Short mmCIF file of C-alpha atoms in Angstrom, two decimals:
data_model
loop_
_atom_site.label_atom_id
_atom_site.label_comp_id
_atom_site.label_asym_id
_atom_site.label_seq_id
_atom_site.Cartn_x
_atom_site.Cartn_y
_atom_site.Cartn_z
CA MET A 90 150.35 99.30 109.73
CA HIS A 91 148.02 101.50 111.77
CA PRO A 92 146.57 100.11 114.96
CA LEU A 93 142.83 99.42 114.71
CA LEU A 94 142.32 100.47 118.29
CA LYS A 95 144.61 102.68 120.32
CA VAL A 96 143.87 102.89 124.03
CA ASN A 97 145.54 105.59 126.10
CA ASN A 98 145.42 105.83 129.89
CA ILE A 99 141.87 104.65 130.41
CA LYS A 100 140.71 105.35 133.92
CA LYS A 101 137.47 104.50 135.64
CA MET A 102 136.70 105.20 139.30
CA TYR A 103 133.79 103.93 141.35
CA GLY A 104 133.73 106.70 143.95
CA HIS A 105 137.04 106.33 145.77
CA ARG A 106 137.60 102.84 144.49
CA ILE A 107 139.57 102.15 141.37
CA GLY A 108 137.68 100.38 138.57
CA CYS A 109 140.71 100.37 136.30
CA THR A 110 143.45 102.86 135.76
CA ASP A 111 146.46 103.60 133.53
CA VAL A 112 145.47 101.12 130.87
CA SER A 113 147.11 101.68 127.50
CA PHE A 114 147.58 99.34 124.58
CA ASP A 115 147.41 99.12 120.80
CA LEU A 116 145.40 96.52 118.95
CA TYR A 117 146.32 95.80 115.35
CA PRO A 118 143.96 94.50 112.64
CA GLY A 119 143.50 90.74 112.88
CA GLU A 120 144.93 90.60 116.37
CA VAL A 121 143.23 88.94 119.33
CA MET A 122 144.03 90.32 122.72
CA GLY A 123 143.19 88.54 125.94
CA ILE A 124 142.60 90.25 129.26
CA VAL A 125 142.90 87.93 132.24
CA GLY A 126 142.69 88.45 135.95
CA GLU A 127 140.72 87.39 138.97
CA SER A 128 137.18 88.50 139.77
CA GLY A 129 137.07 92.19 140.64
CA SER A 130 140.35 92.97 138.91
CA GLY A 131 138.68 95.44 136.56
CA LYS A 132 138.61 93.34 133.39
CA SER A 133 134.92 93.77 132.68
CA THR A 134 135.01 97.42 133.72
CA LEU A 135 137.78 97.99 131.22
CA LEU A 136 135.90 96.16 128.46
CA ASN A 137 132.72 98.13 129.10
CA CYS A 138 134.68 101.38 129.06
CA LEU A 139 136.27 100.46 125.74
CA ALA A 140 132.93 99.49 124.21
CA GLY A 141 131.34 102.72 125.39
CA HIS A 142 128.91 101.05 127.79
CA LEU A 143 130.43 102.83 130.78
CA GLU A 144 131.55 106.40 131.02
CA THR A 145 135.27 106.75 131.70
CA ASP A 146 137.01 109.20 134.01
CA GLY A 147 139.80 109.92 131.58
CA GLY A 148 141.75 108.52 128.67
CA GLU A 149 141.21 107.93 124.98
CA VAL A 150 139.91 105.06 122.87
CA ILE A 151 140.95 105.82 119.31
CA PHE A 152 139.33 103.60 116.70
CA ASP A 153 140.40 103.55 113.07
CA THR A 154 137.02 104.16 111.40
CA LEU A 155 136.48 103.31 107.74
CA ASP A 156 135.27 106.72 106.65
CA ARG A 157 137.01 109.19 108.94
CA GLY A 158 140.22 107.47 110.01
CA PRO A 159 141.26 107.42 113.68
CA VAL A 160 138.57 108.91 115.95
CA ASP A 161 138.34 109.04 119.74
CA THR A 162 135.16 107.05 120.35
CA LEU A 163 134.76 108.46 123.86
CA LYS A 164 134.29 111.91 122.34
CA MET A 165 131.93 110.71 119.62
CA SER A 166 128.29 111.76 119.78
CA GLU A 167 125.97 109.07 121.06
CA PRO A 168 124.27 108.37 117.70
CA GLU A 169 127.69 107.86 116.11
CA ARG A 170 128.83 105.56 118.87
CA ARG A 171 125.63 103.53 118.73
CA MET A 172 125.97 103.29 114.95
CA LEU A 173 129.51 102.01 115.42
CA GLY A 174 128.15 99.56 118.00
CA ARG A 175 125.97 97.88 115.41
CA THR A 176 128.23 98.05 112.39
CA ASP A 177 131.99 97.90 112.95
CA TRP A 178 131.81 96.76 116.56
CA ALA A 179 130.25 93.78 118.22
CA PHE A 180 129.81 92.86 121.85
CA VAL A 181 129.41 89.28 123.03
CA HIS A 182 128.02 89.11 126.55
CA GLN A 183 128.89 86.47 129.08
CA HIS A 184 125.26 85.53 129.46
CA ALA A 185 123.64 84.98 126.09
CA ARG A 186 120.38 86.24 127.59
CA ASP A 187 121.90 89.71 127.93
CA GLY A 188 122.80 89.82 124.28
CA LEU A 189 119.78 88.12 122.72
CA ARG A 190 116.13 89.01 122.47
CA MET A 191 114.64 85.97 124.11
CA SER A 192 111.14 86.56 122.74
CA VAL A 193 112.28 86.85 119.13
CA SER A 194 113.13 83.88 116.88
CA ALA A 195 116.72 82.97 116.06
CA GLY A 196 116.30 84.39 112.56
CA GLY A 197 114.93 87.64 113.94
CA ASN A 198 117.79 87.88 116.38
CA ILE A 199 120.36 87.53 113.62
CA GLY A 200 118.39 89.83 111.31
CA GLU A 201 118.05 92.63 113.82
CA ARG A 202 121.42 94.18 113.10
CA LEU A 203 120.79 93.94 109.36
CA MET A 204 117.45 95.70 109.74
CA ALA A 205 119.05 98.24 112.07
CA VAL A 206 121.42 99.29 109.30
CA GLY A 207 118.61 99.56 106.78
CA ASP A 208 118.09 96.16 105.15
CA ARG A 209 114.42 96.00 104.16
CA HIS A 210 114.27 92.83 102.07
CA TYR A 211 112.81 89.89 103.99
CA GLY A 212 114.22 87.24 101.65
CA ASN A 213 117.77 88.58 101.91
CA ILE A 214 117.60 88.94 105.66
CA ARG A 215 116.35 85.40 106.06
CA ASP A 216 119.00 83.99 103.74
CA ARG A 217 121.73 85.75 105.68
CA ALA A 218 120.27 84.49 108.96
CA ILE A 219 120.21 80.90 107.72
CA ASP A 220 123.73 81.25 106.37
CA TRP A 221 124.93 82.44 109.77
CA LEU A 222 123.10 79.72 111.66
CA ASP A 223 124.98 77.28 109.49
CA ARG A 224 128.29 78.98 110.21
CA VAL A 225 127.77 78.69 113.96
CA GLU A 226 126.67 75.06 113.56
CA ILE A 227 122.99 75.49 114.38
CA ASP A 228 120.63 73.50 112.21
CA GLU A 229 118.73 75.51 109.62
CA SER A 230 115.42 74.07 110.85
CA ARG A 231 115.82 76.00 114.11
CA VAL A 232 115.64 79.39 112.39
CA ASP A 233 112.11 80.10 113.62
CA ASP A 234 112.64 78.78 117.14
CA ARG A 235 113.09 81.16 120.00
CA PRO A 236 116.38 81.19 121.93
CA THR A 237 114.47 79.98 125.00
CA ALA A 238 114.23 76.62 123.24
CA PHE A 239 118.02 76.50 122.78
CA SER A 240 120.66 75.03 125.05
CA GLY A 241 123.19 77.35 126.72
CA GLY A 242 125.88 76.57 124.17
CA MET A 243 123.51 77.14 121.26
CA GLN A 244 122.36 80.44 122.74
CA GLN A 245 125.97 81.55 122.98
CA ARG A 246 126.62 80.55 119.36
CA LEU A 247 123.45 82.35 118.31
CA GLN A 248 124.66 85.45 120.11
CA ILE A 249 127.92 85.26 118.21
CA ALA A 250 126.09 84.86 114.89
CA ARG A 251 123.86 87.83 115.70
CA ASN A 252 126.93 89.94 116.39
CA LEU A 253 129.03 88.92 113.44
CA VAL A 254 126.35 89.14 110.73
CA THR A 255 127.15 92.74 109.85
CA GLY A 256 130.84 91.88 109.45
CA PRO A 257 132.26 93.89 112.34
CA ARG A 258 135.98 94.62 112.48
CA LEU A 259 136.31 94.60 116.24
CA VAL A 260 134.62 92.22 118.65
CA PHE A 261 134.48 92.66 122.41
CA MET A 262 133.89 89.43 124.29
CA ASP A 263 133.13 89.22 127.97
CA GLU A 264 133.77 85.65 129.19
CA PRO A 265 132.26 84.10 126.07
CA THR A 266 132.64 80.57 127.44
CA GLY A 267 131.58 81.28 131.01
CA GLY A 268 128.94 78.94 132.37
CA LEU A 269 129.30 76.34 129.61
CA ASP A 270 130.48 72.81 130.22
CA VAL A 271 133.95 71.93 128.98
CA SER A 272 133.07 70.00 125.85
CA VAL A 273 130.72 72.75 124.73
CA GLN A 274 133.42 75.28 125.61
CA ALA A 275 135.89 73.45 123.42
CA ARG A 276 133.53 73.48 120.43
CA LEU A 277 132.72 77.14 120.94
CA LEU A 278 136.40 78.02 121.15
CA ASP A 279 137.09 76.04 118.02
CA LEU A 280 134.28 77.85 116.26
CA LEU A 281 135.45 81.26 117.47
CA ARG A 282 139.00 80.57 116.42
CA GLY A 283 137.80 79.59 112.96
CA LEU A 284 135.63 82.70 112.58
CA VAL A 285 138.32 85.03 113.86
CA ARG A 286 140.87 83.68 111.40
CA GLU A 287 138.45 83.46 108.50
CA MET A 288 137.01 86.97 108.89
CA GLY A 289 140.28 88.56 109.98
CA LEU A 290 138.57 89.89 113.08
CA SER A 291 140.26 91.81 115.80
CA ALA A 292 139.00 90.90 119.21
CA ILE A 293 139.40 91.76 122.84
CA ILE A 294 138.50 88.82 125.05
CA VAL A 295 138.01 89.15 128.77
CA THR A 296 138.20 85.89 130.67
CA HIS A 297 139.50 84.27 133.80
CA ASP A 298 140.02 81.02 131.96
CA LEU A 299 143.64 80.69 130.86
CA ALA A 300 142.81 77.89 128.43
CA VAL A 301 140.62 80.29 126.47
CA VAL A 302 143.38 82.82 125.97
CA ARG A 303 145.91 80.09 125.27
CA LEU A 304 143.77 79.00 122.34
CA LEU A 305 142.49 82.31 121.04
CA ALA A 306 144.69 85.21 122.04
CA ASP A 307 147.83 86.44 120.35
CA ARG A 308 148.63 88.77 123.20
CA LEU A 309 147.79 88.87 126.85
CA MET A 310 147.24 91.53 129.43
CA VAL A 311 147.11 90.51 133.10
CA MET A 312 145.13 92.73 135.44
CA LYS A 313 145.01 92.96 139.20
CA SER A 314 143.20 95.54 141.35
CA GLY A 315 142.47 97.73 138.35
CA HIS A 316 146.08 97.86 137.16
CA VAL A 317 147.78 96.08 134.32
CA VAL A 318 150.56 94.07 135.92
CA GLU A 319 151.96 92.24 132.93
CA THR A 320 151.61 92.24 129.15
CA GLY A 321 153.20 90.19 126.40
CA LEU A 322 152.70 87.44 123.87
CA THR A 323 150.40 84.74 125.16
CA ASP A 324 152.95 81.92 125.37
CA GLN A 325 155.51 84.24 126.83
CA VAL A 326 153.23 85.35 129.66
CA LEU A 327 151.82 81.92 130.36
CA ASP A 328 155.06 79.98 130.12
CA ASP A 329 157.38 82.50 131.70
CA PRO A 330 155.31 84.68 134.02
CA GLN A 331 157.31 87.51 135.59
CA HIS A 332 154.91 89.21 137.97
CA ALA A 333 154.10 87.46 141.24
CA TYR A 334 150.37 87.59 140.56
CA THR A 335 150.74 86.09 137.08
CA GLN A 336 152.84 83.32 138.54
CA LEU A 337 150.11 82.64 141.07
CA LEU A 338 147.46 82.69 138.35
CA VAL A 339 149.33 80.28 136.10
CA SER A 340 150.17 77.92 138.94
CA SER A 341 146.55 77.90 140.09
CA VAL A 342 145.41 76.02 137.02
CA LEU A 343 144.92 72.39 137.83
CA GLN A 344 146.94 70.16 135.49
CA VAL A 345 144.91 67.12 134.61
CA MET B 25 75.29 122.39 134.19
CA SER B 26 76.76 124.85 136.68
CA ASP B 27 78.10 121.95 138.74
CA TYR B 28 80.85 121.41 136.21
CA ASN B 29 83.31 123.62 134.42
CA PHE B 30 82.69 123.44 130.66
CA ALA B 31 83.64 119.95 129.45
CA TYR B 32 84.46 118.66 132.95
CA LEU B 33 88.15 119.64 133.16
CA ASP B 34 89.25 122.89 134.81
CA GLU B 35 90.69 125.60 132.59
CA GLN B 36 94.29 125.18 133.79
CA THR B 37 94.22 121.50 132.93
CA LYS B 38 92.80 122.25 129.52
CA ARG B 39 95.58 124.77 128.91
CA MET B 40 98.14 122.17 129.87
CA ILE B 41 96.60 119.65 127.48
CA ARG B 42 96.36 122.21 124.68
CA ARG B 43 100.05 122.98 125.06
CA ALA B 44 100.79 119.27 124.70
CA ILE B 45 98.53 119.09 121.64
CA LEU B 46 100.25 122.05 119.99
CA LYS B 47 103.64 120.54 120.67
CA GLY B 48 102.44 117.25 119.24
CA LEU B 49 101.23 119.00 116.09
CA ALA B 50 104.55 120.79 115.75
CA ILE B 51 106.45 117.48 115.91
CA PRO B 52 104.22 115.00 114.06
CA GLY B 53 104.28 111.54 115.62
CA TYR B 54 106.28 112.57 118.68
CA GLN B 55 104.80 111.41 122.00
CA VAL B 56 104.39 114.44 124.24
CA PRO B 57 104.15 113.61 127.96
CA PHE B 58 101.30 115.32 129.77
CA ALA B 59 99.90 115.30 133.29
CA SER B 60 96.94 113.03 132.64
CA ARG B 61 94.07 113.57 135.08
CA GLU B 62 91.91 111.08 136.85
CA MET B 63 88.68 110.86 134.84
CA PRO B 64 85.33 109.49 135.98
CA MET B 65 85.80 106.31 133.96
CA PRO B 66 88.27 103.45 134.15
CA TYR B 67 91.58 103.43 132.31
CA GLY B 68 91.18 101.66 129.02
CA TRP B 69 87.81 103.29 128.42
CA GLY B 70 89.24 106.29 126.64
CA THR B 71 90.46 108.55 129.44
CA GLY B 72 93.15 109.95 127.13
CA GLY B 73 90.76 110.60 124.26
CA VAL B 74 88.23 112.19 126.61
CA GLN B 75 90.82 114.60 127.98
CA VAL B 76 91.95 115.60 124.49
CA SER B 77 88.32 116.07 123.42
CA ALA B 78 87.58 118.12 126.55
CA ALA B 79 90.52 120.41 125.84
CA THR B 80 89.50 120.77 122.19
CA LEU B 81 85.75 121.27 122.56
CA THR B 82 84.13 124.70 122.28
CA PRO B 83 80.43 125.36 123.02
CA GLU B 84 79.76 125.66 119.26
CA ASP B 85 81.16 122.23 118.46
CA THR B 86 79.18 119.21 117.39
CA LEU B 87 80.53 115.99 118.83
CA LYS B 88 80.38 112.48 117.44
CA VAL B 89 81.71 109.50 119.37
CA ILE B 90 82.34 106.11 117.82
CA ASP B 91 83.56 102.83 119.21
CA GLN B 92 84.78 100.31 116.61
CA GLY B 93 83.00 102.48 114.05
CA ALA B 94 79.63 102.26 115.80
CA ASP B 95 77.77 105.12 117.45
CA ASP B 96 75.59 102.88 119.59
CA THR B 97 78.02 100.76 121.61
CA THR B 98 78.63 101.19 125.33
CA ASN B 99 81.85 103.17 125.15
CA ALA B 100 80.53 105.56 122.51
CA VAL B 101 77.19 106.07 124.23
CA SER B 102 78.69 106.74 127.65
CA ILE B 103 81.30 109.21 126.39
CA ARG B 104 78.70 111.01 124.28
CA LYS B 105 76.43 111.29 127.33
CA PHE B 106 79.36 112.46 129.41
CA PHE B 107 79.95 115.45 127.15
CA GLU B 108 76.24 116.12 126.69
CA ARG B 109 76.06 116.51 130.45
CA THR B 110 79.32 118.26 131.25
CA ALA B 111 79.71 120.44 128.15
CA GLY B 112 76.18 120.69 126.85
CA VAL B 113 77.46 120.53 123.28
CA ALA B 114 75.39 119.27 120.39
CA THR B 115 76.02 115.67 119.47
CA THR B 116 75.42 113.81 116.26
CA GLU B 117 75.83 110.39 114.75
CA GLU B 118 76.49 111.81 111.31
CA THR B 119 80.15 112.04 110.37
CA GLU B 120 79.31 114.85 107.97
CA LYS B 121 77.86 117.11 110.67
CA ALA B 122 80.45 116.55 113.40
CA SER B 123 83.25 119.02 114.05
CA ILE B 124 85.00 116.77 116.59
CA ILE B 125 84.91 113.00 116.34
CA GLN B 126 86.26 110.92 119.18
CA THR B 127 87.02 107.41 118.04
CA ARG B 128 88.03 104.10 119.44
CA HIS B 129 89.73 101.77 116.95
CA ARG B 130 88.33 103.10 113.66
CA ILE B 131 88.54 105.96 111.18
CA PRO B 132 85.14 106.85 109.66
CA GLU B 133 84.65 105.66 106.07
CA ALA B 134 83.60 109.08 104.79
CA ASP B 135 86.47 111.46 103.96
CA LEU B 136 87.02 113.99 106.72
CA ARG B 137 87.34 117.72 106.07
CA GLU B 138 89.78 120.41 107.12
CA ASP B 139 87.36 121.80 109.70
CA GLN B 140 87.09 118.50 111.53
CA ILE B 141 89.21 116.99 114.31
CA LEU B 142 89.58 113.26 114.87
CA VAL B 143 90.50 112.25 118.43
CA TYR B 144 91.81 108.73 118.99
CA GLN B 145 91.74 106.75 122.22
CA VAL B 146 95.13 105.07 122.62
CA PRO B 147 95.84 102.20 125.01
CA ILE B 148 99.60 101.86 124.44
CA PRO B 149 101.23 104.75 122.59
CA GLU B 150 104.70 103.19 122.33
CA PRO B 151 104.98 101.11 119.14
CA LEU B 152 108.25 99.55 120.34
CA ARG B 153 106.90 98.56 123.75
CA PHE B 154 106.48 94.82 123.30
CA LEU B 155 109.96 94.47 121.83
CA GLU B 156 111.79 96.80 124.17
CA PRO B 157 110.25 97.11 127.63
CA ARG B 158 112.55 99.90 128.87
CA GLU B 159 111.06 103.37 128.44
CA THR B 160 114.53 104.97 128.71
CA GLU B 161 115.68 102.83 125.80
CA THR B 162 112.63 103.39 123.58
CA ARG B 163 112.90 107.15 124.07
CA LYS B 164 116.52 106.97 123.00
CA MET B 165 115.56 104.89 119.98
CA HIS B 166 113.01 107.52 118.94
CA ALA B 167 115.50 110.31 119.52
CA LEU B 168 118.18 108.61 117.44
CA GLU B 169 115.76 107.27 114.84
CA GLU B 170 116.80 103.67 115.52
CA TYR B 171 113.80 101.84 114.18
CA GLY B 172 115.36 98.56 113.04
CA LEU B 173 113.57 96.82 115.89
CA MET B 174 110.17 97.66 114.45
CA HIS B 175 111.03 95.59 111.41
CA VAL B 176 112.07 92.72 113.66
CA LYS B 177 108.41 92.49 114.68
CA LEU B 178 107.32 92.39 111.04
CA TYR B 179 110.05 89.84 110.31
CA GLU B 180 108.68 87.65 113.09
CA ASP B 181 105.23 87.93 111.58
CA ILE B 182 106.36 86.75 108.17
CA SER B 183 108.53 83.95 109.56
CA GLN B 184 105.64 82.61 111.64
CA HIS B 185 102.63 83.29 109.43
CA GLY B 186 104.04 83.67 105.94
CA ALA B 187 102.74 87.23 105.72
CA ILE B 188 102.67 90.33 107.86
CA ALA B 189 99.99 89.17 110.28
CA THR B 190 99.78 92.41 112.24
CA SER B 191 96.29 93.53 111.34
CA TYR B 192 95.67 96.37 113.78
CA ALA B 193 97.88 98.96 115.50
CA TYR B 194 100.06 98.62 112.41
CA PRO B 195 103.15 100.83 112.87
CA VAL B 196 103.54 103.88 110.63
CA LYS B 197 106.31 106.37 109.98
CA VAL B 198 105.09 109.94 110.13
CA GLU B 199 106.59 112.57 107.83
CA GLY B 200 109.72 110.44 107.41
CA ARG B 201 110.72 110.78 111.05
CA TYR B 202 108.84 109.28 114.00
CA VAL B 203 107.50 105.75 114.06
CA MET B 204 104.05 105.90 115.60
CA ASP B 205 101.38 103.55 116.87
CA PRO B 206 98.18 104.59 115.08
CA SER B 207 96.16 103.16 118.03
CA PRO B 208 94.43 99.82 117.43
CA ILE B 209 92.72 100.81 114.18
CA PRO B 210 92.62 98.02 111.58
CA LYS B 211 95.42 98.32 109.06
CA PHE B 212 92.66 98.85 106.48
CA ASP B 213 92.41 102.38 107.91
CA ASN B 214 96.13 103.15 107.73
CA PRO B 215 96.08 104.67 104.23
CA LYS B 216 93.27 107.02 105.34
CA MET B 217 95.59 108.70 107.84
CA GLU B 218 96.86 111.07 105.16
CA MET B 219 93.75 113.18 105.55
CA ALA B 220 92.50 116.77 105.64
CA ALA B 221 91.42 116.67 109.27
CA ILE B 222 93.62 117.09 112.33
CA GLN B 223 94.32 113.80 114.10
CA LEU B 224 94.98 113.87 117.84
CA PHE B 225 95.92 110.83 119.94
CA GLY B 226 95.42 110.66 123.70
CA ALA B 227 96.71 107.93 126.01
CA GLY B 228 95.41 108.58 129.52
CA ARG B 229 97.06 105.86 131.55
CA GLU B 230 100.36 106.20 129.69
CA GLN B 231 100.13 110.01 129.87
CA ARG B 232 101.06 110.72 126.27
CA ILE B 233 99.56 112.90 123.55
CA TYR B 234 100.64 112.85 119.93
CA ALA B 235 99.27 114.23 116.73
CA VAL B 236 99.26 114.10 112.95
CA PRO B 237 98.62 117.46 111.26
CA PRO B 238 96.47 117.60 108.08
CA TYR B 239 98.00 116.27 104.85
CA THR B 240 100.98 114.74 106.67
CA LYS B 241 102.81 111.85 105.04
CA VAL B 242 101.99 108.63 106.91
CA VAL B 243 103.75 105.51 105.63
CA SER B 244 102.99 101.99 106.88
CA LEU B 245 106.20 100.05 107.49
CA ASP B 246 106.88 97.00 105.35
CA PHE B 247 109.50 94.94 103.52
CA GLU B 248 110.43 95.36 99.86
CA ASP B 249 109.35 91.79 99.12
CA TYR B 250 106.35 91.89 101.49
CA PRO B 251 104.69 95.25 100.82
CA PHE B 252 102.00 96.69 103.07
CA GLU B 253 98.44 95.64 102.23
CA ALA B 254 95.28 97.20 103.62
CA THR B 255 93.08 94.17 104.19
CA LYS B 256 89.39 93.63 104.93
CA ALA B 257 86.95 90.74 104.80
CA GLU B 258 86.36 89.75 101.16
CA HIS B 259 82.62 90.47 101.18
CA PRO B 260 80.23 93.25 100.42
CA CYS B 261 78.21 94.60 103.36
CA ASP B 262 75.12 92.41 103.88
CA LEU B 263 72.98 95.43 104.70
CA CYS B 264 74.12 98.16 102.31
CA ALA B 265 76.17 96.20 99.75
CA ALA B 266 79.20 98.48 100.18
CA GLU B 267 82.34 96.90 98.74
CA ASP B 268 84.77 99.49 100.03
CA SER B 269 84.06 99.61 103.75
CA TYR B 270 85.60 97.76 106.69
CA LEU B 271 83.33 94.94 107.83
CA ASP B 272 82.41 93.31 111.12
CA GLU B 273 81.57 89.63 111.10
CA VAL B 274 78.37 88.80 112.99
CA ILE B 275 77.57 85.21 113.95
CA LEU B 276 73.84 84.59 113.41
CA ASP B 277 73.27 81.07 114.73
CA ASP B 278 75.12 77.90 115.65
CA GLN B 279 74.66 76.46 112.14
CA GLY B 280 77.50 78.46 110.62
CA GLY B 281 75.27 81.35 109.61
CA ARG B 282 76.99 84.70 109.61
CA MET B 283 76.81 88.10 108.06
CA PHE B 284 79.20 90.89 107.31
CA VAL B 285 78.17 94.44 108.07
CA CYS B 286 79.89 97.81 107.87
CA SER B 287 81.62 98.57 111.15
CA ASP B 288 80.92 102.27 110.46
CA THR B 289 77.22 102.41 111.36
CA ASP B 290 76.73 105.94 110.04
CA TYR B 291 78.21 105.05 106.67
CA CYS B 292 75.98 101.98 106.43
CA ARG B 293 72.84 103.92 107.40
CA THR B 294 73.60 106.69 104.91
CA ARG B 295 73.97 104.15 102.14
CA ARG B 296 70.79 102.30 103.06
CA GLU B 297 68.87 105.56 103.11
CA ALA B 298 70.23 106.25 99.64
CA GLY B 299 68.63 103.01 98.49
CA HIS B 300 71.49 100.51 98.56
CA VAL B 301 70.36 97.07 99.68
CA GLY B 302 72.65 94.19 100.62
CA ARG B 303 72.09 90.43 100.74
CA LEU B 304 70.21 90.51 104.05
CA GLY B 305 68.96 94.09 103.88
CA THR B 306 65.37 95.28 103.54
CA GLU B 307 64.01 97.95 101.22
CA THR B 308 62.88 100.21 104.06
CA PRO B 309 65.71 100.39 106.56
CA LEU B 310 64.93 100.58 110.24
CA GLN B 311 65.39 104.08 111.58
CA THR B 312 68.22 104.23 114.09
CA GLY B 313 69.94 107.03 115.92
CA PRO B 314 68.58 109.95 117.92
CA GLU B 315 66.60 111.30 114.93
CA ALA B 316 64.45 108.18 115.03
CA ALA B 317 63.39 108.68 118.60
#
């Protein structure tokens, strides 16, 4: 099996400071990879570099495209990369407001990616939007409401629907449950887990919440000060942490 | 007359504007930035259109200025006077006789010819502006032909109103490439944009000029199941009985009385002179325009 995403020696500097460096990993189809670490450890920098939102200072991000096979996305032309960004890739922001158009109805938000790839049939677009609202457990009657009228958890679910409607193969998630209360978090995680399994998605999830990766991720990468300090299967890393920082991280979680 | 250079602007400025116009004509629908000048009228009163007209005018030209189709409203009168004074060109109210027509929010009803130029006043040249506030982003979207967002606006219309409710400034795709704001003309006028005359668009405050060359393909955006419709009030003109012209609704009293009249005053007058009489018209039409005086 070919890896869906092959990352080699990604490096990003902010002046003299290290954003992240020497990051390499393979992601296989259907696999969910978690990136954990404290604030400022370079998790989000890494994710933005992978998704092409930030320019890197070296390295390769090779994605197995449908039509051309493995291609280094960092060397792609901008139109190609943006096309990839609204077809095979999806990006779920921490704050739903960053990923949604707040002045456009829920249906319009979900339909935007469809229209961006050339769908010009209102009836079809609306049916798909309603179908996706249903899949993320938002009532059909809310299809014409704006996201401003939604709760935080609903906005986050709407953002996920908007991203998954074109059937991407790789989803980048930046703290998808950040800022939500625990019961809403639990439902969102449950929903995400269902969608990931059902659609066979590959995902890279950045979070500082170990419970999130415990539930969702197959594999884990622990980052500190821009470096990867430990990688492995999720249970392995969480239950038998080797690196001092990972041990600290795991022991910091309050056991209720 | 000698107090001003011909048509108010200095020659260097006119050259700069002409270069922008030529570039706009070479890339139909593309918004060309230009160094818009301060004009002796407020922004929103057609400073862009006036600059384009000034750069286009020659002493032999005959100028017509319309505002919402009418020759006799404030904006039209003041701009016409402005060029009478600063350029000394002949002016007319007859579409037929004009070589340059500056317009605000309408296209004349009569077909324009190859030797005519139509200059539009544009308030906001960026069709994507209200959906995407970042100029850097909209420029990129134009460059990469990412126009899905434009349909999001139309989607919103249908979801809220059951039909595409955008009735003016209806977005068009020019020659299969650039999506363009046709300025706030009613969508009734959109199909007329495939015309023989040159169409120039000037946005003074936003400092953009764009153009549509003669016989260029101009397609109004729509959905397969909600096709574009050029709409107008379902009435004939009450003065000239025209069925095919765009109408203004005029409230007559507080008892619900109203009338519909052609917004293109020249078209209406021409028809009345030719003997057409509408519901509220009279057999001998009142003489209007400079010829009457």
